[in-house]
Short mmCIF file of N, CA and C in Angstrom, two decimals:
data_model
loop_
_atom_site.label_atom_id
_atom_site.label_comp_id
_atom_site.label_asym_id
_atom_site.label_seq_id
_atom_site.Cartn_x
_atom_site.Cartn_y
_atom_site.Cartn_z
N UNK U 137 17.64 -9.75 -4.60
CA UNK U 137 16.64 -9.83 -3.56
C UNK U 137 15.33 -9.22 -4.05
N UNK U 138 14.29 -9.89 -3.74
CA UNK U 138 12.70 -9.14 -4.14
C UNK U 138 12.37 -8.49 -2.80
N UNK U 139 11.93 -7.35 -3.38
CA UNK U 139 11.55 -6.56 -2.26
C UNK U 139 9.95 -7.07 -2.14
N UNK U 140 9.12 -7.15 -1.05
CA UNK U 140 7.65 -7.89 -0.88
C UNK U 140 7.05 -5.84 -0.90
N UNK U 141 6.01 -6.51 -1.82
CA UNK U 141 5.32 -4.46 -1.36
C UNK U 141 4.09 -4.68 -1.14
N UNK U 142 3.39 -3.68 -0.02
CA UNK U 142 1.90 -3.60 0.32
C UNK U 142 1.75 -1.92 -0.25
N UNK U 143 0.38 -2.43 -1.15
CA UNK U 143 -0.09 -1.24 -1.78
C UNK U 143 -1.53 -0.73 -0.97
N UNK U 144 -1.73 0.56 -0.41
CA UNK U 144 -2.65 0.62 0.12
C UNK U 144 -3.28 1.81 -0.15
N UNK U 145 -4.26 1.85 -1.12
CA UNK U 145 -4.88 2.02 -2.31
C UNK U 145 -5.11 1.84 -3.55
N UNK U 146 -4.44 0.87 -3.70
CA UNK U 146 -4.30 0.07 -4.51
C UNK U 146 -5.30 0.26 -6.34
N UNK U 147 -6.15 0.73 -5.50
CA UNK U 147 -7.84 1.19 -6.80
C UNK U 147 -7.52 2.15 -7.22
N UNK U 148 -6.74 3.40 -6.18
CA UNK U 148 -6.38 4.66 -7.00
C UNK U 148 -5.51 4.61 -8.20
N UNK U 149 -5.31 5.95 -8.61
CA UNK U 149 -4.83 6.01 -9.36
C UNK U 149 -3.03 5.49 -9.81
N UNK U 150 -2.82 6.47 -8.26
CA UNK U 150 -1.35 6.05 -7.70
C UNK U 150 -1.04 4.74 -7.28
N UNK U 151 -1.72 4.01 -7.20
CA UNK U 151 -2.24 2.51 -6.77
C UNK U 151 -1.80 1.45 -8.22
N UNK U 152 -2.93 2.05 -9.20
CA UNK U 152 -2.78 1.59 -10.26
C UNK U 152 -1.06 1.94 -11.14
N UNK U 153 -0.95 3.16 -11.14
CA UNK U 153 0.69 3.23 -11.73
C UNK U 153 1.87 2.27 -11.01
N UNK U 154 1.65 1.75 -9.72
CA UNK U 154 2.91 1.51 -9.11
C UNK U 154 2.64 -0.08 -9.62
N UNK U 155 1.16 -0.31 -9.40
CA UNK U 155 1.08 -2.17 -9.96
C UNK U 155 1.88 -1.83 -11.48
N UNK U 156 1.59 -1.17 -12.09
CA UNK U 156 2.01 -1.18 -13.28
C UNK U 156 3.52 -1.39 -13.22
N UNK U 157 4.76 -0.33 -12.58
CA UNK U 157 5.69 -0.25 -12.40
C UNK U 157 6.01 -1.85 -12.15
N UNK U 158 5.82 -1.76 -11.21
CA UNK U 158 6.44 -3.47 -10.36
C UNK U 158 5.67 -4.56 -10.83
N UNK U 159 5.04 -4.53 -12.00
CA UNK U 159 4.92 -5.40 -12.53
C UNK U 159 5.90 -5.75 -14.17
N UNK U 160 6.60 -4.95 -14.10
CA UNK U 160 7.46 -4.46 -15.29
C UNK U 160 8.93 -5.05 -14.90
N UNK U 161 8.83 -5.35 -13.51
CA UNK U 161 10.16 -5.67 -12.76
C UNK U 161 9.72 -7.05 -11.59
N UNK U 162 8.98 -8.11 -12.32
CA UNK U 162 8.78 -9.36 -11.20
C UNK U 162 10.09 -9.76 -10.73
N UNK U 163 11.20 -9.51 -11.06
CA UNK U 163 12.44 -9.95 -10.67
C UNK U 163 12.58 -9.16 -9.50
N UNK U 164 12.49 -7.92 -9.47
CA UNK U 164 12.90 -7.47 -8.16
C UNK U 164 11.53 -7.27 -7.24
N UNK U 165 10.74 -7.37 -7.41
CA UNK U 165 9.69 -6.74 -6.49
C UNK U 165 8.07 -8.02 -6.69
N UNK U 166 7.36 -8.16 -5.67
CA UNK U 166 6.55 -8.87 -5.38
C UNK U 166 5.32 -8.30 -4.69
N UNK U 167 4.43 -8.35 -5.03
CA UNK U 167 3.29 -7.94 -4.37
C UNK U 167 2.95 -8.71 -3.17
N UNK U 168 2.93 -8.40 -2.17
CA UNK U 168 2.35 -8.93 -1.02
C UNK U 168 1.02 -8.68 -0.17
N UNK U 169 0.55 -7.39 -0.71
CA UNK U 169 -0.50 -7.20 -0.06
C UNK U 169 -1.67 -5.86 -0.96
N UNK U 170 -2.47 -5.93 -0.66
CA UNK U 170 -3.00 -4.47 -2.00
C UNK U 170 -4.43 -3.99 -0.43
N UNK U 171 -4.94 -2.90 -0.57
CA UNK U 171 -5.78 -2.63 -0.03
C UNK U 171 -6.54 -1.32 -0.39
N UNK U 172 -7.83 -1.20 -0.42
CA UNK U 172 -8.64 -0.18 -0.80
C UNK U 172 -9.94 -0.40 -0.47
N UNK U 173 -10.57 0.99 -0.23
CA UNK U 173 -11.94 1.29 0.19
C UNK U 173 -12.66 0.59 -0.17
N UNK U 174 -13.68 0.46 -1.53
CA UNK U 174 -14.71 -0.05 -1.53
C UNK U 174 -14.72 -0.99 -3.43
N UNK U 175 -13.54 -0.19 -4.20
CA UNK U 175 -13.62 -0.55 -5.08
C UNK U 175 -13.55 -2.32 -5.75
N UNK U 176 -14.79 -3.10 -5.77
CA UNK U 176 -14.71 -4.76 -5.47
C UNK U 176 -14.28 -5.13 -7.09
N UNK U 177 -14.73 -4.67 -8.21
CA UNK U 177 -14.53 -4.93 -9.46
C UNK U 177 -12.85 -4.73 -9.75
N UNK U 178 -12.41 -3.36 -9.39
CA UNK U 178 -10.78 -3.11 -9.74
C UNK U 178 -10.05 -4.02 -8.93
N UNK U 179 -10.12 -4.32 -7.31
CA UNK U 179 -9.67 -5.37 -6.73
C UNK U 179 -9.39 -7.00 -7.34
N UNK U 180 -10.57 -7.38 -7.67
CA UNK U 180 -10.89 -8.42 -8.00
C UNK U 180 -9.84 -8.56 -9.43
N UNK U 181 -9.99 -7.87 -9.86
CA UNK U 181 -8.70 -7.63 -11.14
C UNK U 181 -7.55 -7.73 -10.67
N UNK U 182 -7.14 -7.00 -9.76
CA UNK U 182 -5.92 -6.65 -9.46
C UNK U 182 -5.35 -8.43 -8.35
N UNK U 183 -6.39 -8.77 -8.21
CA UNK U 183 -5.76 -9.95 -7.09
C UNK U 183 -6.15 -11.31 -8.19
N UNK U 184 -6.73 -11.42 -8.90
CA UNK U 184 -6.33 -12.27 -10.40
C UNK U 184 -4.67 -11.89 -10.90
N UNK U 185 -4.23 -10.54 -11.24
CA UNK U 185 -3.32 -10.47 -11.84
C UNK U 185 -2.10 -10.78 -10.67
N UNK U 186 -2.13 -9.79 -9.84
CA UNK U 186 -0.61 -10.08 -9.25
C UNK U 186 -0.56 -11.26 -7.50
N UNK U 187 -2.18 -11.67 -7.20
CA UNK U 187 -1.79 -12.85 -6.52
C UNK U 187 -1.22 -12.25 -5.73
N UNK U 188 -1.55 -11.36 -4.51
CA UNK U 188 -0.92 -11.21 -3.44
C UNK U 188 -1.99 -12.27 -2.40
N UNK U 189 -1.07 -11.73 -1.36
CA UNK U 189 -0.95 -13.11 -0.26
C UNK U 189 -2.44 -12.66 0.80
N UNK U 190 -2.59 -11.42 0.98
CA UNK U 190 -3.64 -10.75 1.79
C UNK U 190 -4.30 -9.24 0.83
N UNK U 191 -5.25 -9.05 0.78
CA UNK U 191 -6.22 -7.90 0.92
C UNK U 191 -6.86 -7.55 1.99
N UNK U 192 -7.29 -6.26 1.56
CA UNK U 192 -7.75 -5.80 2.77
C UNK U 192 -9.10 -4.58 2.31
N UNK U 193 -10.32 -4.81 2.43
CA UNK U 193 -10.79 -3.46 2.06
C UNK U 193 -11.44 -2.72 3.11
N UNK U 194 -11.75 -1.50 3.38
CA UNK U 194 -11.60 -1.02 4.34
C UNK U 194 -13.27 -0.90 5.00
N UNK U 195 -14.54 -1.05 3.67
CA UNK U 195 -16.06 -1.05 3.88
C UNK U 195 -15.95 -2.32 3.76
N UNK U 196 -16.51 -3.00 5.28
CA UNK U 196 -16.61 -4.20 4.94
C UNK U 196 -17.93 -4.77 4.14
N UNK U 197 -18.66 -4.09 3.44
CA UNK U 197 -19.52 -4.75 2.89
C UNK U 197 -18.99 -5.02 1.42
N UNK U 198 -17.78 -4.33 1.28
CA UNK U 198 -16.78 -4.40 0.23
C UNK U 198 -16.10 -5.93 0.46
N UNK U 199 -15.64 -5.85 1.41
CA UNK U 199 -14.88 -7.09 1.76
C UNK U 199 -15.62 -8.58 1.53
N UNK U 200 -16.93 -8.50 2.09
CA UNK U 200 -17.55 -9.48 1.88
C UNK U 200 -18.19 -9.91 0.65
N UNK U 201 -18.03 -8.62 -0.67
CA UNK U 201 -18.03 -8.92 -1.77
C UNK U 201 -16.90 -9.73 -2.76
N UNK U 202 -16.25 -9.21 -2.10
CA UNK U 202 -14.79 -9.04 -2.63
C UNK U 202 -14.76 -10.58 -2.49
N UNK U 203 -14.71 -11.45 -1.02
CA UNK U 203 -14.60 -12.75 -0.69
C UNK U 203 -15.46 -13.77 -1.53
N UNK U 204 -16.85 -13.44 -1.85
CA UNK U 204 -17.75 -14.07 -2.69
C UNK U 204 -16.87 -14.23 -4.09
N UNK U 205 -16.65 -13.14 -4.94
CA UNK U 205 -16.03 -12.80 -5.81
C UNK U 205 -14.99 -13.50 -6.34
N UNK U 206 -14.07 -13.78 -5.18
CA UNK U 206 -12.72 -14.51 -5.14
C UNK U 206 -13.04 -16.17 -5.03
N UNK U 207 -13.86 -16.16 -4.27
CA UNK U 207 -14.57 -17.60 -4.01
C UNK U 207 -13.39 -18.79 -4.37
N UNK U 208 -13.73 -19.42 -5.62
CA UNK U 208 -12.94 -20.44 -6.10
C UNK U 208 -11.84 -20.24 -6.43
N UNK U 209 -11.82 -18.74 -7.00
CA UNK U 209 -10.74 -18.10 -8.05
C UNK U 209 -9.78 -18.06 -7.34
N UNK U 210 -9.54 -17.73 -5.92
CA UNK U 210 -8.33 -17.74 -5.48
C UNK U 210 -8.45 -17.76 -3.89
N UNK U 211 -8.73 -18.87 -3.35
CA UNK U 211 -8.94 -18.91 -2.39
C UNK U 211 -7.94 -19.05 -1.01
N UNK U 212 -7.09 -18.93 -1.93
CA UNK U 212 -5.55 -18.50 -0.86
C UNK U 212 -5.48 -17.35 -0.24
N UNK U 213 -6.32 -16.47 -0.98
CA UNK U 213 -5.73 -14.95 -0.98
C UNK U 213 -6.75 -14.74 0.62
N UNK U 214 -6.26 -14.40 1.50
CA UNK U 214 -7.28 -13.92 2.71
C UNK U 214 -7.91 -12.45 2.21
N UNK U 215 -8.78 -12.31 2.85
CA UNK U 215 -9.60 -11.38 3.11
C UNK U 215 -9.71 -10.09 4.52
N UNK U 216 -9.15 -9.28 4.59
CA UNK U 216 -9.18 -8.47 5.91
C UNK U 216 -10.08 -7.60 5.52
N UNK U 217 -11.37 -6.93 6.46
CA UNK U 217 -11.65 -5.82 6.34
C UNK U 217 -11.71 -4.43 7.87
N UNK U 218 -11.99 -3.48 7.20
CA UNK U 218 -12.16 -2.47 8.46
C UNK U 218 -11.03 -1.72 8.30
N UNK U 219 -10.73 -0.88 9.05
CA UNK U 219 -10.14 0.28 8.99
C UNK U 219 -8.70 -0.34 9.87
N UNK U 220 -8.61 -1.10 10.92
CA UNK U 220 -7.68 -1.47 11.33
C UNK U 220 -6.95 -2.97 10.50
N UNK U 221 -7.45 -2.94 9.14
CA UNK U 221 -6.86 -3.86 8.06
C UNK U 221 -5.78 -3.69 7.48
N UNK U 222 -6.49 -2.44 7.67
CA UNK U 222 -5.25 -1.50 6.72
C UNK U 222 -3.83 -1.19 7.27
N UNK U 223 -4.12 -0.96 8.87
CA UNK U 223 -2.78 -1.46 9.57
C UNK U 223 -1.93 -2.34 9.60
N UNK U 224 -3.05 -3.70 9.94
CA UNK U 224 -2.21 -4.78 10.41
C UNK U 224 -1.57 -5.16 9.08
N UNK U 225 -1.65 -4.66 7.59
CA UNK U 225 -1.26 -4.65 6.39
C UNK U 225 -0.18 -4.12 6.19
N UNK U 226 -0.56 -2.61 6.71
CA UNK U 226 0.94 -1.94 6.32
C UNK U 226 1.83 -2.50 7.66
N UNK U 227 2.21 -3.24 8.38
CA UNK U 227 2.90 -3.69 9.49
C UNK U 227 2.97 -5.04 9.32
N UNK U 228 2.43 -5.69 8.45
CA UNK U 228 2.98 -7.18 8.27
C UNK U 228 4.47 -7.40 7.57
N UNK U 229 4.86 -8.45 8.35
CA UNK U 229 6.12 -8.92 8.41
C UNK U 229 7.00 -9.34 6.93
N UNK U 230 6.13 -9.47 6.26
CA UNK U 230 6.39 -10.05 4.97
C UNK U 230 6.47 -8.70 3.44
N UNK U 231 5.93 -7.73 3.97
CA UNK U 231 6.36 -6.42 3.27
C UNK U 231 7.32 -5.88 3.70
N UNK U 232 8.49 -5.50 3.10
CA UNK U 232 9.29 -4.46 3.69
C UNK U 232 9.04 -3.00 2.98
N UNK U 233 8.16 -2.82 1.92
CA UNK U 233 7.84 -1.62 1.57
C UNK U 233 6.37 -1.50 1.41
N UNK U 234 5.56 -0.15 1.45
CA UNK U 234 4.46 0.46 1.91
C UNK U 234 4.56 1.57 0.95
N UNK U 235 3.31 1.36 0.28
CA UNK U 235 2.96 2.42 -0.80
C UNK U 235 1.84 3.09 -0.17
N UNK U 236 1.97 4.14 0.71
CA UNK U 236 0.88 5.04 1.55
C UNK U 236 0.13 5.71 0.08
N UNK U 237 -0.86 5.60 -0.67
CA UNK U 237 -1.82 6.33 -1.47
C UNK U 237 -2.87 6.39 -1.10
N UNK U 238 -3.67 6.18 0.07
CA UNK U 238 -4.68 6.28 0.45
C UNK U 238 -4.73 7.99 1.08
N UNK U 239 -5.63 8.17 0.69
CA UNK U 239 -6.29 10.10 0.32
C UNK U 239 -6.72 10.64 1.79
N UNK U 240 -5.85 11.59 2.06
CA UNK U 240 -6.75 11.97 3.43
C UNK U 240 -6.44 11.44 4.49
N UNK U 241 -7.13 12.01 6.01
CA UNK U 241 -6.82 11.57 7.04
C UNK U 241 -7.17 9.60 7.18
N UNK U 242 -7.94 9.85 6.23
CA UNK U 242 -8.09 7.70 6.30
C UNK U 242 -6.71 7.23 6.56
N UNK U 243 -5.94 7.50 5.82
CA UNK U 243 -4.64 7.22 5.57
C UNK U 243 -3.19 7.19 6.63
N UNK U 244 -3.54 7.93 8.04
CA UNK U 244 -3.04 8.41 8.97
C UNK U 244 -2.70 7.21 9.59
N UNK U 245 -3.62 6.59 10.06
CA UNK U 245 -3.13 5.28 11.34
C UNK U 245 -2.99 3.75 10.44
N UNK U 246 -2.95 3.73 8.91
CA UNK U 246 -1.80 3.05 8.47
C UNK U 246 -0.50 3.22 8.17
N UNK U 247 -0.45 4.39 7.80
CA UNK U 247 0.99 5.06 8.11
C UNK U 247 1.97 5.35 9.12
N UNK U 248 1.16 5.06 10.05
CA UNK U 248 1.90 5.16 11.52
C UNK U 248 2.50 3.91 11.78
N UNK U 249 1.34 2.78 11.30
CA UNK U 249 1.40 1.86 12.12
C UNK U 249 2.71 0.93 10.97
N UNK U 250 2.54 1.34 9.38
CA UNK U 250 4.07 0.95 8.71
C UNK U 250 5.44 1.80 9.27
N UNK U 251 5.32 3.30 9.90
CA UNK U 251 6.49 3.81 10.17
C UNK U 251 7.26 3.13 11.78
N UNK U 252 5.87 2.78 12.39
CA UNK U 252 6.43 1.87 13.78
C UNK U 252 7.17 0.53 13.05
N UNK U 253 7.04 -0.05 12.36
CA UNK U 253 6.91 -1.40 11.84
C UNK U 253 7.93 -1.71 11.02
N UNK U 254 9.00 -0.07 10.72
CA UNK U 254 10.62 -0.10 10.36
C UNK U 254 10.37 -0.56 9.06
N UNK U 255 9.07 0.19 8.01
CA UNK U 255 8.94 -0.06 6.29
C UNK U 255 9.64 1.16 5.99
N UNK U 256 9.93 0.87 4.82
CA UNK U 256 10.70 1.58 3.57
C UNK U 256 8.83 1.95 3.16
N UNK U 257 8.86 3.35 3.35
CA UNK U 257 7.42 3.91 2.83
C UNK U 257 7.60 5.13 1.71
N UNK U 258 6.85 4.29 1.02
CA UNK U 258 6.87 5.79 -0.29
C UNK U 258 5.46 5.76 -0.02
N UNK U 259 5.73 7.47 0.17
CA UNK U 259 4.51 8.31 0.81
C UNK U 259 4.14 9.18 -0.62
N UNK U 260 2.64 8.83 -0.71
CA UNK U 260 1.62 10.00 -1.80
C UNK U 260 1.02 10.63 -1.36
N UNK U 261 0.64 10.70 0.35
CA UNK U 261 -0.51 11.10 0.97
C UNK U 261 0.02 12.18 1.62
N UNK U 262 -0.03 13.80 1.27
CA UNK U 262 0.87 14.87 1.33
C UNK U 262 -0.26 15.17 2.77
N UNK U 263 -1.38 14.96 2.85
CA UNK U 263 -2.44 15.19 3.43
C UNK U 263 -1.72 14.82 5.25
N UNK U 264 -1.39 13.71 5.34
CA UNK U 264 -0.40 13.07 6.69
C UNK U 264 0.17 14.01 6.67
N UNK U 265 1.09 14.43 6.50
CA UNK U 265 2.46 15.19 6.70
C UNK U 265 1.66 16.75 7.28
N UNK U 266 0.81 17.35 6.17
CA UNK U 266 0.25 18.40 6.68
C UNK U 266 -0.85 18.18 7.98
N UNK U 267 -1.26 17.11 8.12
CA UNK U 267 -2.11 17.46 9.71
C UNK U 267 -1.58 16.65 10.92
N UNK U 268 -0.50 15.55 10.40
CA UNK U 268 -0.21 15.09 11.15
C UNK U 268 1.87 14.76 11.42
N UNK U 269 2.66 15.99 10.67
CA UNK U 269 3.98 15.70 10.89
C UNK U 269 4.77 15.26 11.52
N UNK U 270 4.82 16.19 12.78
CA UNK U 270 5.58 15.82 13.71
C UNK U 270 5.58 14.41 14.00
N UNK U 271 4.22 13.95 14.07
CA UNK U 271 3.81 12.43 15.05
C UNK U 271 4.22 11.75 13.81
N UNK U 272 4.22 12.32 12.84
CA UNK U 272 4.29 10.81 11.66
C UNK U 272 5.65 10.99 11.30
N UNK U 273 6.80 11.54 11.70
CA UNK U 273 8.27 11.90 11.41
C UNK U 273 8.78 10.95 12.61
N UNK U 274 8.37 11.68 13.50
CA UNK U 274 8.67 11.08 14.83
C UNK U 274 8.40 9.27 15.10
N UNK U 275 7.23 9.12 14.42
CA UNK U 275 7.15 7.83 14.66
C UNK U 275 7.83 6.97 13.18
N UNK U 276 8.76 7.63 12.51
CA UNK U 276 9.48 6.73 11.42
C UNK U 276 10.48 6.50 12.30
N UNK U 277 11.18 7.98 12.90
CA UNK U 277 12.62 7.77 13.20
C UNK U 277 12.43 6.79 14.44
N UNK U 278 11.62 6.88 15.07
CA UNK U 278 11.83 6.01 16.30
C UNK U 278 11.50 4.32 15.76
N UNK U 279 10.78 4.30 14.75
CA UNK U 279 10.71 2.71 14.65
C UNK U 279 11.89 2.79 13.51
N UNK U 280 12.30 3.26 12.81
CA UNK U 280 13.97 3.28 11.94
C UNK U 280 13.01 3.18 10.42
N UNK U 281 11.83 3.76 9.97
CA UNK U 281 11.38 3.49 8.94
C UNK U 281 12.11 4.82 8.14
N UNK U 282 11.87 4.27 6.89
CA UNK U 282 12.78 4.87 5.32
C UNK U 282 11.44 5.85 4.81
N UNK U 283 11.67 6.91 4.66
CA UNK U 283 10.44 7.75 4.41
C UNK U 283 10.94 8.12 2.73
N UNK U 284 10.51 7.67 1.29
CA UNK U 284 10.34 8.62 0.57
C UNK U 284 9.09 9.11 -0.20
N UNK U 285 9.40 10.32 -0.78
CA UNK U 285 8.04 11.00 -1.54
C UNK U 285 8.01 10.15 -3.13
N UNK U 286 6.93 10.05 -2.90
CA UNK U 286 6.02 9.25 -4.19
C UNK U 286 6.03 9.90 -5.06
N UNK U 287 4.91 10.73 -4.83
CA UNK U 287 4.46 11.53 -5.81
C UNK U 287 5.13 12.58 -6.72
N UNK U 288 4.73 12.82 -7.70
CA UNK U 288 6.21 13.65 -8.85
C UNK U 288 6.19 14.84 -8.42
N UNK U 289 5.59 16.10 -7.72
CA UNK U 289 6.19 17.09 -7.24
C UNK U 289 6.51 16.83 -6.13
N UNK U 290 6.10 15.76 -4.80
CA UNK U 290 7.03 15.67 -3.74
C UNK U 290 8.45 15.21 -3.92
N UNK U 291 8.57 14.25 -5.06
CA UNK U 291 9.75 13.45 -4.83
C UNK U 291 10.37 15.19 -6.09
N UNK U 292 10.64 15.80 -6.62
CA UNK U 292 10.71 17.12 -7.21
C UNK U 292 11.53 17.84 -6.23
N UNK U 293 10.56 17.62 -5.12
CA UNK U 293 11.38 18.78 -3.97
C UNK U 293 12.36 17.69 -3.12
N UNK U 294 12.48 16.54 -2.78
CA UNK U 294 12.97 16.27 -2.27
C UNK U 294 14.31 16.18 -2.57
N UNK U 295 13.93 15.54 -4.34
CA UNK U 295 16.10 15.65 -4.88
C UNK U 295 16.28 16.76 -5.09
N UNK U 296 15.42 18.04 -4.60
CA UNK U 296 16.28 19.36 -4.43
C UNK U 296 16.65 20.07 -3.65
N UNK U 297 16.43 18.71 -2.33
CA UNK U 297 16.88 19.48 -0.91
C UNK U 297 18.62 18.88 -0.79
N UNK U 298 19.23 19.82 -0.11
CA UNK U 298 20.63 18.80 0.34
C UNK U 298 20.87 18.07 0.65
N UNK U 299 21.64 16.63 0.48
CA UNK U 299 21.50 15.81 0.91
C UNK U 299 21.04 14.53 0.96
N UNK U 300 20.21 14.95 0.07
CA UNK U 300 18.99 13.62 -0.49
C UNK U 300 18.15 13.28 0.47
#
């Protein structure tokens, strides 16, 4: 089975390692969606190479670059922008996993809106958890979403809690 993944930050750094990863493994895993702030040059790369189905950037004057950009080159690929892109991204039907790397409270009400939306989320954004826990725990277990840590000292502490 291919797992479909939405990357949302896709420009970062953590963004960039995971395309890397799952692109090492097209057998199991598929890009379905990528999204980031403003970066139109790294995008534009990144949706040449792995051909996901939607973007999303979050300045839309980004977005409307981004669309020029893509023009002929791939005109399948839609275009979302704004801050509620990034939602309806991490909550589309066709991802079952959510790569939360977007930095900071930006990052908050796409994460909610993949933990309502019952994704398998590997979380980088340590930033959620510290201002916003409870509501963002609370809203995995109640929509049945899969919470793990991304990042190499979160996921560190996590296989060293009991239990897994």
């Amino acid at each position: 089975m291919t797992r479909g993944v939405t990357i949302l930050g896709s420009t970062g750094s953590i963004g960039q390692s995971t395309l890397d990863v799952l692109s090492r493994h097209p057998e199991r895993f598929r890009v379905v969606a990528l999204a980031a702030h403003r970066n139109v040059d790294l995008m534009l790369a990144q949706c040449r190479q792995y051909q996901p189905r939607r973007v999303a950037m979050a300045d839309p004057e980004a977005a409307r670059a981004l669309r020029t950009g893509l023009g002929a080159l791939a005109p399948s690929i839609e275009v979302l922008e704004g801050a509620t892109a990034l939602d309806e991204l991490a909550a589309h039907s066709e991802s079952d996993t959510v790569v939360a790397a977007i930095v900071g409270a930006a990052g908050l009400p796409s994460l909610l809106a993949a933990a309502t939306a019952s994704k398998r989320i590997l979380l980088a954004n340590k930033e959620a958890l510290v201002m916003a826990g409870p509501l963002f725990l609370a809203a995995a277990k109640a929509g049945g979403a899969q919470v793990l840590p991304l990042d190499s000292e979160h996921n560190a502490v996590f296989q060293c809690l009991p239990g897994g």
